[in-house]
Amino acid sequence: MGINHFFKGFKYAFSGFSLIKHTGLRWYVLLPLLCSSALFTFALWFGFNKVNEFSRYIIAYLPDFLSWLAPLLSLLIMPLFLIICFYSFTLLANIIAAPFNGLLAEKVETILAGYPPPSNGRLIKKFNMLFHMIVSECRKLAYILIFSIPLFILSFIPVINIIMPIVWIVVGSWLLCIEYMDYPMGNHNIRFSQQLCFLKQHKDFAIGFGAGVMLLTLIPVLILLAMHVATCAAS
């Protein structure tokens, strides 16, 4: 892996912070941000309620001699449910925000280049683009599952599971890059298969970019802005 290209891609992921402050992008960021915030709040509320219900359900079936395990089970169940809620939120938020992100990528390119990408045009063309974005998001989700399911199984195999955290980070970075590069590339009518081919030719930069985005998603407050920062940076 070209370490210089990796770090260049990593730093590039943060370049979106300077762009989201642009007055011309304010509404493209604010509207999906409000939707994401509402969805994230609901996910947290739902997750905490369900984890309490599930904990009580499991603890109720514990025999008396294992009652001392109740606090430990609660501590184990809570992170598991929060992780499930986090990833469910991320997937759902990306599907809902896909049309917004496509428009955001288009506006960023218009501001930076001085002219719009080919996706810009009449209203009917806009609706076609929105449909394409949602279909593309579902296609990316299928691609993510193809990678994730085998890795999930390998995570339970002794010895192999020792290196799986590193594998997850690398694969996760790759998938995040694909997620956000699709918006500007889709605006240029580049098909998903062509996007993969292009990103594979620049995989060091791509994985570095995805690693930067991953870091943003791990910071509690920035997670709500990460989607918009990454879309701007990709553009």
PDB file of C-alpha atoms in Angstrom:
ATOM      1  CA  MET A   1       0.000   0.000   0.000  1.00  0.00           C
ATOM      2  CA  GLY A   2       1.383   3.422  -0.946  1.00  0.00           C
ATOM      3  CA  ILE A   3       1.521   5.078   2.458  1.00  0.00           C
ATOM      4  CA  ASN A   4       1.718   8.583   0.965  1.00  0.00           C
ATOM      5  CA  HIS A   5      -1.433   8.059  -1.073  1.00  0.00           C
ATOM      6  CA  PHE A   6      -3.144   6.523   1.957  1.00  0.00           C
ATOM      7  CA  PHE A   7      -2.451   9.572   4.147  1.00  0.00           C
ATOM      8  CA  LYS A   8      -3.358  11.934   1.302  1.00  0.00           C
ATOM      9  CA  GLY A   9      -6.749  10.227   1.041  1.00  0.00           C
ATOM     10  CA  PHE A  10      -7.114  10.237   4.845  1.00  0.00           C
ATOM     11  CA  LYS A  11      -6.537  14.004   5.050  1.00  0.00           C
ATOM     12  CA  TYR A  12      -8.830  14.622   2.093  1.00  0.00           C
ATOM     13  CA  ALA A  13     -11.775  13.207   4.037  1.00  0.00           C
ATOM     14  CA  PHE A  14     -11.592  16.216   6.377  1.00  0.00           C
ATOM     15  CA  SER A  15     -11.538  18.783   3.566  1.00  0.00           C
ATOM     16  CA  GLY A  16     -15.342  18.714   3.545  1.00  0.00           C
ATOM     17  CA  PHE A  17     -15.457  20.744   6.771  1.00  0.00           C
ATOM     18  CA  SER A  18     -14.383  23.896   4.935  1.00  0.00           C
ATOM     19  CA  LEU A  19     -16.986  23.287   2.218  1.00  0.00           C
ATOM     20  CA  ILE A  20     -20.105  22.683   4.346  1.00  0.00           C
ATOM     21  CA  LYS A  21     -19.768  26.236   5.713  1.00  0.00           C
ATOM     22  CA  HIS A  22     -20.268  27.709   2.233  1.00  0.00           C
ATOM     23  CA  THR A  23     -23.449  29.790   2.104  1.00  0.00           C
ATOM     24  CA  GLY A  24     -24.517  28.167  -1.156  1.00  0.00           C
ATOM     25  CA  LEU A  25     -24.569  24.747   0.505  1.00  0.00           C
ATOM     26  CA  ARG A  26     -26.379  25.725   3.701  1.00  0.00           C
ATOM     27  CA  TRP A  27     -29.803  24.295   2.842  1.00  0.00           C
ATOM     28  CA  TYR A  28     -28.331  21.225   1.158  1.00  0.00           C
ATOM     29  CA  VAL A  29     -26.696  20.395   4.507  1.00  0.00           C
ATOM     30  CA  LEU A  30     -29.306  21.696   6.947  1.00  0.00           C
ATOM     31  CA  LEU A  31     -32.368  19.800   5.662  1.00  0.00           C
ATOM     32  CA  PRO A  32     -30.807  16.292   5.625  1.00  0.00           C
ATOM     33  CA  LEU A  33     -29.036  17.141   8.911  1.00  0.00           C
ATOM     34  CA  LEU A  34     -32.391  17.776  10.577  1.00  0.00           C
ATOM     35  CA  CYS A  35     -33.738  14.497   9.166  1.00  0.00           C
ATOM     36  CA  SER A  36     -30.634  12.611  10.344  1.00  0.00           C
ATOM     37  CA  SER A  37     -30.829  14.176  13.816  1.00  0.00           C
ATOM     38  CA  ALA A  38     -34.485  13.204  14.200  1.00  0.00           C
ATOM     39  CA  LEU A  39     -33.771   9.675  12.964  1.00  0.00           C
ATOM     40  CA  PHE A  40     -30.740   9.301  15.229  1.00  0.00           C
ATOM     41  CA  THR A  41     -32.713  10.522  18.275  1.00  0.00           C
ATOM     42  CA  PHE A  42     -35.462   8.012  17.506  1.00  0.00           C
ATOM     43  CA  ALA A  43     -32.884   5.218  17.051  1.00  0.00           C
ATOM     44  CA  LEU A  44     -31.345   5.975  20.462  1.00  0.00           C
ATOM     45  CA  TRP A  45     -34.753   6.159  22.158  1.00  0.00           C
ATOM     46  CA  PHE A  46     -35.904   2.934  20.498  1.00  0.00           C
ATOM     47  CA  GLY A  47     -32.617   1.180  21.274  1.00  0.00           C
ATOM     48  CA  PHE A  48     -32.602   2.076  24.970  1.00  0.00           C
ATOM     49  CA  ASN A  49     -36.234   1.008  25.369  1.00  0.00           C
ATOM     50  CA  LYS A  50     -35.750  -2.295  23.595  1.00  0.00           C
ATOM     51  CA  VAL A  51     -32.520  -3.123  25.413  1.00  0.00           C
ATOM     52  CA  ASN A  52     -34.276  -2.661  28.753  1.00  0.00           C
ATOM     53  CA  GLU A  53     -37.147  -4.879  27.662  1.00  0.00           C
ATOM     54  CA  PHE A  54     -34.801  -7.524  26.303  1.00  0.00           C
ATOM     55  CA  SER A  55     -32.626  -7.453  29.440  1.00  0.00           C
ATOM     56  CA  ARG A  56     -35.646  -7.958  31.691  1.00  0.00           C
ATOM     57  CA  TYR A  57     -36.861 -10.794  29.441  1.00  0.00           C
ATOM     58  CA  ILE A  58     -33.523 -12.636  29.565  1.00  0.00           C
ATOM     59  CA  ILE A  59     -32.961 -12.054  33.291  1.00  0.00           C
ATOM     60  CA  ALA A  60     -36.457 -13.354  34.098  1.00  0.00           C
ATOM     61  CA  TYR A  61     -35.458 -16.771  32.740  1.00  0.00           C
ATOM     62  CA  LEU A  62     -32.246 -17.009  34.770  1.00  0.00           C
ATOM     63  CA  PRO A  63     -32.350 -19.669  37.499  1.00  0.00           C
ATOM     64  CA  ASP A  64     -31.871 -18.421  41.057  1.00  0.00           C
ATOM     65  CA  PHE A  65     -28.292 -19.689  41.341  1.00  0.00           C
ATOM     66  CA  LEU A  66     -27.324 -17.590  38.293  1.00  0.00           C
ATOM     67  CA  SER A  67     -29.077 -14.390  39.409  1.00  0.00           C
ATOM     68  CA  TRP A  68     -25.662 -12.828  40.050  1.00  0.00           C
ATOM     69  CA  LEU A  69     -25.170 -12.766  36.270  1.00  0.00           C
ATOM     70  CA  ALA A  70     -28.014 -10.253  35.773  1.00  0.00           C
ATOM     71  CA  PRO A  71     -25.886  -7.049  35.997  1.00  0.00           C
ATOM     72  CA  LEU A  72     -23.204  -8.598  33.748  1.00  0.00           C
ATOM     73  CA  LEU A  73     -25.780  -9.592  31.127  1.00  0.00           C
ATOM     74  CA  SER A  74     -27.188  -6.075  31.132  1.00  0.00           C
ATOM     75  CA  LEU A  75     -23.690  -4.671  30.506  1.00  0.00           C
ATOM     76  CA  LEU A  76     -23.137  -7.107  27.610  1.00  0.00           C
ATOM     77  CA  ILE A  77     -26.546  -6.603  25.995  1.00  0.00           C
ATOM     78  CA  MET A  78     -26.411  -2.777  26.049  1.00  0.00           C
ATOM     79  CA  PRO A  79     -23.357  -2.370  23.731  1.00  0.00           C
ATOM     80  CA  LEU A  80     -24.726  -5.045  21.372  1.00  0.00           C
ATOM     81  CA  PHE A  81     -28.055  -3.259  20.957  1.00  0.00           C
ATOM     82  CA  LEU A  82     -26.374   0.119  20.589  1.00  0.00           C
ATOM     83  CA  ILE A  83     -24.119  -1.237  17.815  1.00  0.00           C
ATOM     84  CA  ILE A  84     -27.148  -2.717  16.023  1.00  0.00           C
ATOM     85  CA  CYS A  85     -29.028   0.584  16.359  1.00  0.00           C
ATOM     86  CA  PHE A  86     -26.001   2.553  15.143  1.00  0.00           C
ATOM     87  CA  TYR A  87     -25.516   0.484  11.981  1.00  0.00           C
ATOM     88  CA  SER A  88     -29.258   0.318  11.313  1.00  0.00           C
ATOM     89  CA  PHE A  89     -29.406   4.103  11.651  1.00  0.00           C
ATOM     90  CA  THR A  90     -26.424   4.551   9.333  1.00  0.00           C
ATOM     91  CA  LEU A  91     -27.894   2.328   6.601  1.00  0.00           C
ATOM     92  CA  LEU A  92     -31.363   3.863   6.838  1.00  0.00           C
ATOM     93  CA  ALA A  93     -29.992   7.418   7.005  1.00  0.00           C
ATOM     94  CA  ASN A  94     -27.871   6.812   3.894  1.00  0.00           C
ATOM     95  CA  ILE A  95     -30.851   5.473   1.944  1.00  0.00           C
ATOM     96  CA  ILE A  96     -33.069   8.409   2.999  1.00  0.00           C
ATOM     97  CA  ALA A  97     -30.322  10.981   2.440  1.00  0.00           C
ATOM     98  CA  ALA A  98     -29.135   9.539  -0.904  1.00  0.00           C
ATOM     99  CA  PRO A  99     -31.107  12.056  -3.038  1.00  0.00           C
ATOM    100  CA  PHE A 100     -29.970  14.937  -0.792  1.00  0.00           C
ATOM    101  CA  ASN A 101     -26.351  13.792  -0.979  1.00  0.00           C
ATOM    102  CA  GLY A 102     -26.550  13.574  -4.746  1.00  0.00           C
ATOM    103  CA  LEU A 103     -27.833  17.149  -4.920  1.00  0.00           C
ATOM    104  CA  LEU A 104     -25.195  18.259  -2.398  1.00  0.00           C
ATOM    105  CA  ALA A 105     -22.432  16.668  -4.503  1.00  0.00           C
ATOM    106  CA  GLU A 106     -23.827  18.394  -7.579  1.00  0.00           C
ATOM    107  CA  LYS A 107     -23.877  21.795  -5.868  1.00  0.00           C
ATOM    108  CA  VAL A 108     -20.324  21.364  -4.509  1.00  0.00           C
ATOM    109  CA  GLU A 109     -19.017  20.572  -7.974  1.00  0.00           C
ATOM    110  CA  THR A 110     -20.870  23.550  -9.429  1.00  0.00           C
ATOM    111  CA  ILE A 111     -19.280  25.865  -6.840  1.00  0.00           C
ATOM    112  CA  LEU A 112     -15.764  24.440  -7.226  1.00  0.00           C
ATOM    113  CA  ALA A 113     -15.688  23.936 -10.997  1.00  0.00           C
ATOM    114  CA  GLY A 114     -17.890  26.864 -11.990  1.00  0.00           C
ATOM    115  CA  TYR A 115     -20.281  24.673 -13.976  1.00  0.00           C
ATOM    116  CA  PRO A 116     -22.681  21.839 -13.066  1.00  0.00           C
ATOM    117  CA  PRO A 117     -22.115  18.118 -13.733  1.00  0.00           C
ATOM    118  CA  PRO A 118     -24.103  16.322 -16.481  1.00  0.00           C
ATOM    119  CA  SER A 119     -26.832  15.352 -13.969  1.00  0.00           C
ATOM    120  CA  ASN A 120     -27.951  18.986 -13.741  1.00  0.00           C
ATOM    121  CA  GLY A 121     -30.893  19.890 -15.948  1.00  0.00           C
ATOM    122  CA  ARG A 122     -34.658  19.910 -16.274  1.00  0.00           C
ATOM    123  CA  LEU A 123     -37.028  18.805 -13.497  1.00  0.00           C
ATOM    124  CA  ILE A 124     -37.706  15.422 -15.113  1.00  0.00           C
ATOM    125  CA  LYS A 125     -33.967  14.814 -15.197  1.00  0.00           C
ATOM    126  CA  LYS A 126     -33.819  15.632 -11.475  1.00  0.00           C
ATOM    127  CA  PHE A 127     -36.467  13.022 -10.691  1.00  0.00           C
ATOM    128  CA  ASN A 128     -34.584  10.444 -12.744  1.00  0.00           C
ATOM    129  CA  MET A 129     -31.434  11.274 -10.784  1.00  0.00           C
ATOM    130  CA  LEU A 130     -33.240  10.864  -7.449  1.00  0.00           C
ATOM    131  CA  PHE A 131     -34.524   7.460  -8.544  1.00  0.00           C
ATOM    132  CA  HIS A 132     -31.016   6.494  -9.661  1.00  0.00           C
ATOM    133  CA  MET A 133     -29.607   7.537  -6.284  1.00  0.00           C
ATOM    134  CA  ILE A 134     -32.020   5.330  -4.327  1.00  0.00           C
ATOM    135  CA  VAL A 135     -31.406   2.352  -6.653  1.00  0.00           C
ATOM    136  CA  SER A 136     -27.656   2.919  -6.392  1.00  0.00           C
ATOM    137  CA  GLU A 137     -27.899   3.005  -2.583  1.00  0.00           C
ATOM    138  CA  CYS A 138     -29.645  -0.386  -2.593  1.00  0.00           C
ATOM    139  CA  ARG A 139     -26.980  -1.744  -4.962  1.00  0.00           C
ATOM    140  CA  LYS A 140     -24.242  -0.516  -2.616  1.00  0.00           C
ATOM    141  CA  LEU A 141     -26.055  -2.139   0.311  1.00  0.00           C
ATOM    142  CA  ALA A 142     -26.015  -5.479  -1.535  1.00  0.00           C
ATOM    143  CA  TYR A 143     -22.285  -5.046  -2.233  1.00  0.00           C
ATOM    144  CA  ILE A 144     -21.668  -4.300   1.468  1.00  0.00           C
ATOM    145  CA  LEU A 145     -23.574  -7.448   2.514  1.00  0.00           C
ATOM    146  CA  ILE A 146     -21.535  -9.593   0.105  1.00  0.00           C
ATOM    147  CA  PHE A 147     -18.398  -8.465   1.954  1.00  0.00           C
ATOM    148  CA  SER A 148     -19.820  -8.324   5.468  1.00  0.00           C
ATOM    149  CA  ILE A 149     -21.473 -11.744   5.798  1.00  0.00           C
ATOM    150  CA  PRO A 150     -18.300 -13.826   5.126  1.00  0.00           C
ATOM    151  CA  LEU A 151     -16.261 -11.522   7.395  1.00  0.00           C
ATOM    152  CA  PHE A 152     -18.868 -11.887  10.139  1.00  0.00           C
ATOM    153  CA  ILE A 153     -18.589 -15.692   9.915  1.00  0.00           C
ATOM    154  CA  LEU A 154     -14.764 -15.576   9.905  1.00  0.00           C
ATOM    155  CA  SER A 155     -14.868 -13.443  13.056  1.00  0.00           C
ATOM    156  CA  PHE A 156     -15.980 -16.530  15.024  1.00  0.00           C
ATOM    157  CA  ILE A 157     -13.216 -18.851  13.763  1.00  0.00           C
ATOM    158  CA  PRO A 158     -10.368 -19.253  16.304  1.00  0.00           C
ATOM    159  CA  VAL A 159      -6.920 -17.897  15.319  1.00  0.00           C
ATOM    160  CA  ILE A 160      -8.374 -16.154  12.238  1.00  0.00           C
ATOM    161  CA  ASN A 161     -10.500 -13.936  14.458  1.00  0.00           C
ATOM    162  CA  ILE A 162      -7.319 -12.431  15.943  1.00  0.00           C
ATOM    163  CA  ILE A 163      -6.665 -10.410  12.774  1.00  0.00           C
ATOM    164  CA  MET A 164     -10.329  -9.734  11.975  1.00  0.00           C
ATOM    165  CA  PRO A 165     -10.487  -6.282  13.664  1.00  0.00           C
ATOM    166  CA  ILE A 166      -7.780  -5.064  11.258  1.00  0.00           C
ATOM    167  CA  VAL A 167      -9.558  -6.690   8.311  1.00  0.00           C
ATOM    168  CA  TRP A 168     -12.834  -5.040   9.340  1.00  0.00           C
ATOM    169  CA  ILE A 169     -11.156  -1.613   9.466  1.00  0.00           C
ATOM    170  CA  VAL A 170      -9.613  -2.013   5.997  1.00  0.00           C
ATOM    171  CA  VAL A 171     -12.779  -3.420   4.402  1.00  0.00           C
ATOM    172  CA  GLY A 172     -14.959  -0.879   6.220  1.00  0.00           C
ATOM    173  CA  SER A 173     -12.770   1.954   4.911  1.00  0.00           C
ATOM    174  CA  TRP A 174     -13.064   0.599   1.371  1.00  0.00           C
ATOM    175  CA  LEU A 175     -16.850   0.333   1.640  1.00  0.00           C
ATOM    176  CA  LEU A 176     -17.195   3.852   3.059  1.00  0.00           C
ATOM    177  CA  CYS A 177     -15.178   5.253   0.172  1.00  0.00           C
ATOM    178  CA  ILE A 178     -17.468   3.465  -2.295  1.00  0.00           C
ATOM    179  CA  GLU A 179     -20.485   4.820  -0.406  1.00  0.00           C
ATOM    180  CA  TYR A 180     -19.546   8.483  -0.736  1.00  0.00           C
ATOM    181  CA  MET A 181     -17.670   8.498  -4.041  1.00  0.00           C
ATOM    182  CA  ASP A 182     -20.829   7.188  -5.693  1.00  0.00           C
ATOM    183  CA  TYR A 183     -22.580  10.555  -5.279  1.00  0.00           C
ATOM    184  CA  PRO A 184     -20.242  12.735  -7.387  1.00  0.00           C
ATOM    185  CA  MET A 185     -19.420   9.895  -9.785  1.00  0.00           C
ATOM    186  CA  GLY A 186     -23.111   9.089 -10.203  1.00  0.00           C
ATOM    187  CA  ASN A 187     -23.684  12.718 -11.169  1.00  0.00           C
ATOM    188  CA  HIS A 188     -21.375  12.033 -14.127  1.00  0.00           C
ATOM    189  CA  ASN A 189     -23.429   8.963 -15.100  1.00  0.00           C
ATOM    190  CA  ILE A 190     -20.600   6.597 -14.121  1.00  0.00           C
ATOM    191  CA  ARG A 191     -22.078   3.158 -13.462  1.00  0.00           C
ATOM    192  CA  PHE A 192     -21.356   1.291 -10.226  1.00  0.00           C
ATOM    193  CA  SER A 193     -19.159  -1.301 -11.957  1.00  0.00           C
ATOM    194  CA  GLN A 194     -17.110   1.501 -13.541  1.00  0.00           C
ATOM    195  CA  GLN A 195     -16.794   3.220 -10.166  1.00  0.00           C
ATOM    196  CA  LEU A 196     -15.378   0.042  -8.623  1.00  0.00           C
ATOM    197  CA  CYS A 197     -12.894  -0.331 -11.462  1.00  0.00           C
ATOM    198  CA  PHE A 198     -11.718   3.272 -11.051  1.00  0.00           C
ATOM    199  CA  LEU A 199     -11.413   3.066  -7.248  1.00  0.00           C
ATOM    200  CA  LYS A 200      -9.458  -0.196  -7.473  1.00  0.00           C
ATOM    201  CA  GLN A 201      -6.895   1.636  -9.606  1.00  0.00           C
ATOM    202  CA  HIS A 202      -6.519   4.150  -6.733  1.00  0.00           C
ATOM    203  CA  LYS A 203      -7.157   1.779  -3.825  1.00  0.00           C
ATOM    204  CA  ASP A 204      -4.487   3.296  -1.527  1.00  0.00           C
ATOM    205  CA  PHE A 205      -6.073   6.738  -1.737  1.00  0.00           C
ATOM    206  CA  ALA A 206      -9.570   5.204  -1.556  1.00  0.00           C
ATOM    207  CA  ILE A 207      -8.892   3.221   1.618  1.00  0.00           C
ATOM    208  CA  GLY A 208      -7.210   6.256   3.195  1.00  0.00           C
ATOM    209  CA  PHE A 209     -10.244   8.399   2.363  1.00  0.00           C
ATOM    210  CA  GLY A 210     -12.597   5.767   3.801  1.00  0.00           C
ATOM    211  CA  ALA A 211     -10.477   5.504   6.973  1.00  0.00           C
ATOM    212  CA  GLY A 212     -10.832   9.265   7.478  1.00  0.00           C
ATOM    213  CA  VAL A 213     -14.606   9.015   7.057  1.00  0.00           C
ATOM    214  CA  MET A 214     -14.682   6.080   9.484  1.00  0.00           C
ATOM    215  CA  LEU A 215     -12.899   8.171  12.105  1.00  0.00           C
ATOM    216  CA  LEU A 216     -15.525  10.893  11.683  1.00  0.00           C
ATOM    217  CA  THR A 217     -18.339   8.379  12.247  1.00  0.00           C
ATOM    218  CA  LEU A 218     -16.752   7.240  15.519  1.00  0.00           C
ATOM    219  CA  ILE A 219     -16.890  10.713  17.101  1.00  0.00           C
ATOM    220  CA  PRO A 220     -20.319  11.080  18.817  1.00  0.00           C
ATOM    221  CA  VAL A 221     -21.107  14.698  17.877  1.00  0.00           C
ATOM    222  CA  LEU A 222     -19.531  14.595  14.417  1.00  0.00           C
ATOM    223  CA  ILE A 223     -21.433  11.483  13.342  1.00  0.00           C
ATOM    224  CA  LEU A 224     -24.375  13.681  12.317  1.00  0.00           C
ATOM    225  CA  LEU A 225     -22.116  15.847  10.131  1.00  0.00           C
ATOM    226  CA  ALA A 226     -19.937  13.008   8.846  1.00  0.00           C
ATOM    227  CA  MET A 227     -22.282  12.158   5.956  1.00  0.00           C
ATOM    228  CA  HIS A 228     -22.271  15.724   4.614  1.00  0.00           C
ATOM    229  CA  VAL A 229     -18.544  16.288   5.208  1.00  0.00           C
ATOM    230  CA  ALA A 230     -17.730  13.037   3.385  1.00  0.00           C
ATOM    231  CA  THR A 231     -20.022  13.886   0.458  1.00  0.00           C
ATOM    232  CA  CYS A 232     -18.405  17.333   0.083  1.00  0.00           C
ATOM    233  CA  ALA A 233     -14.907  15.856   0.355  1.00  0.00           C
ATOM    234  CA  ALA A 234     -15.692  13.151  -2.234  1.00  0.00           C
ATOM    235  CA  SER A 235     -16.980  15.812  -4.611  1.00  0.00           C
TER     236      SER A 235
END
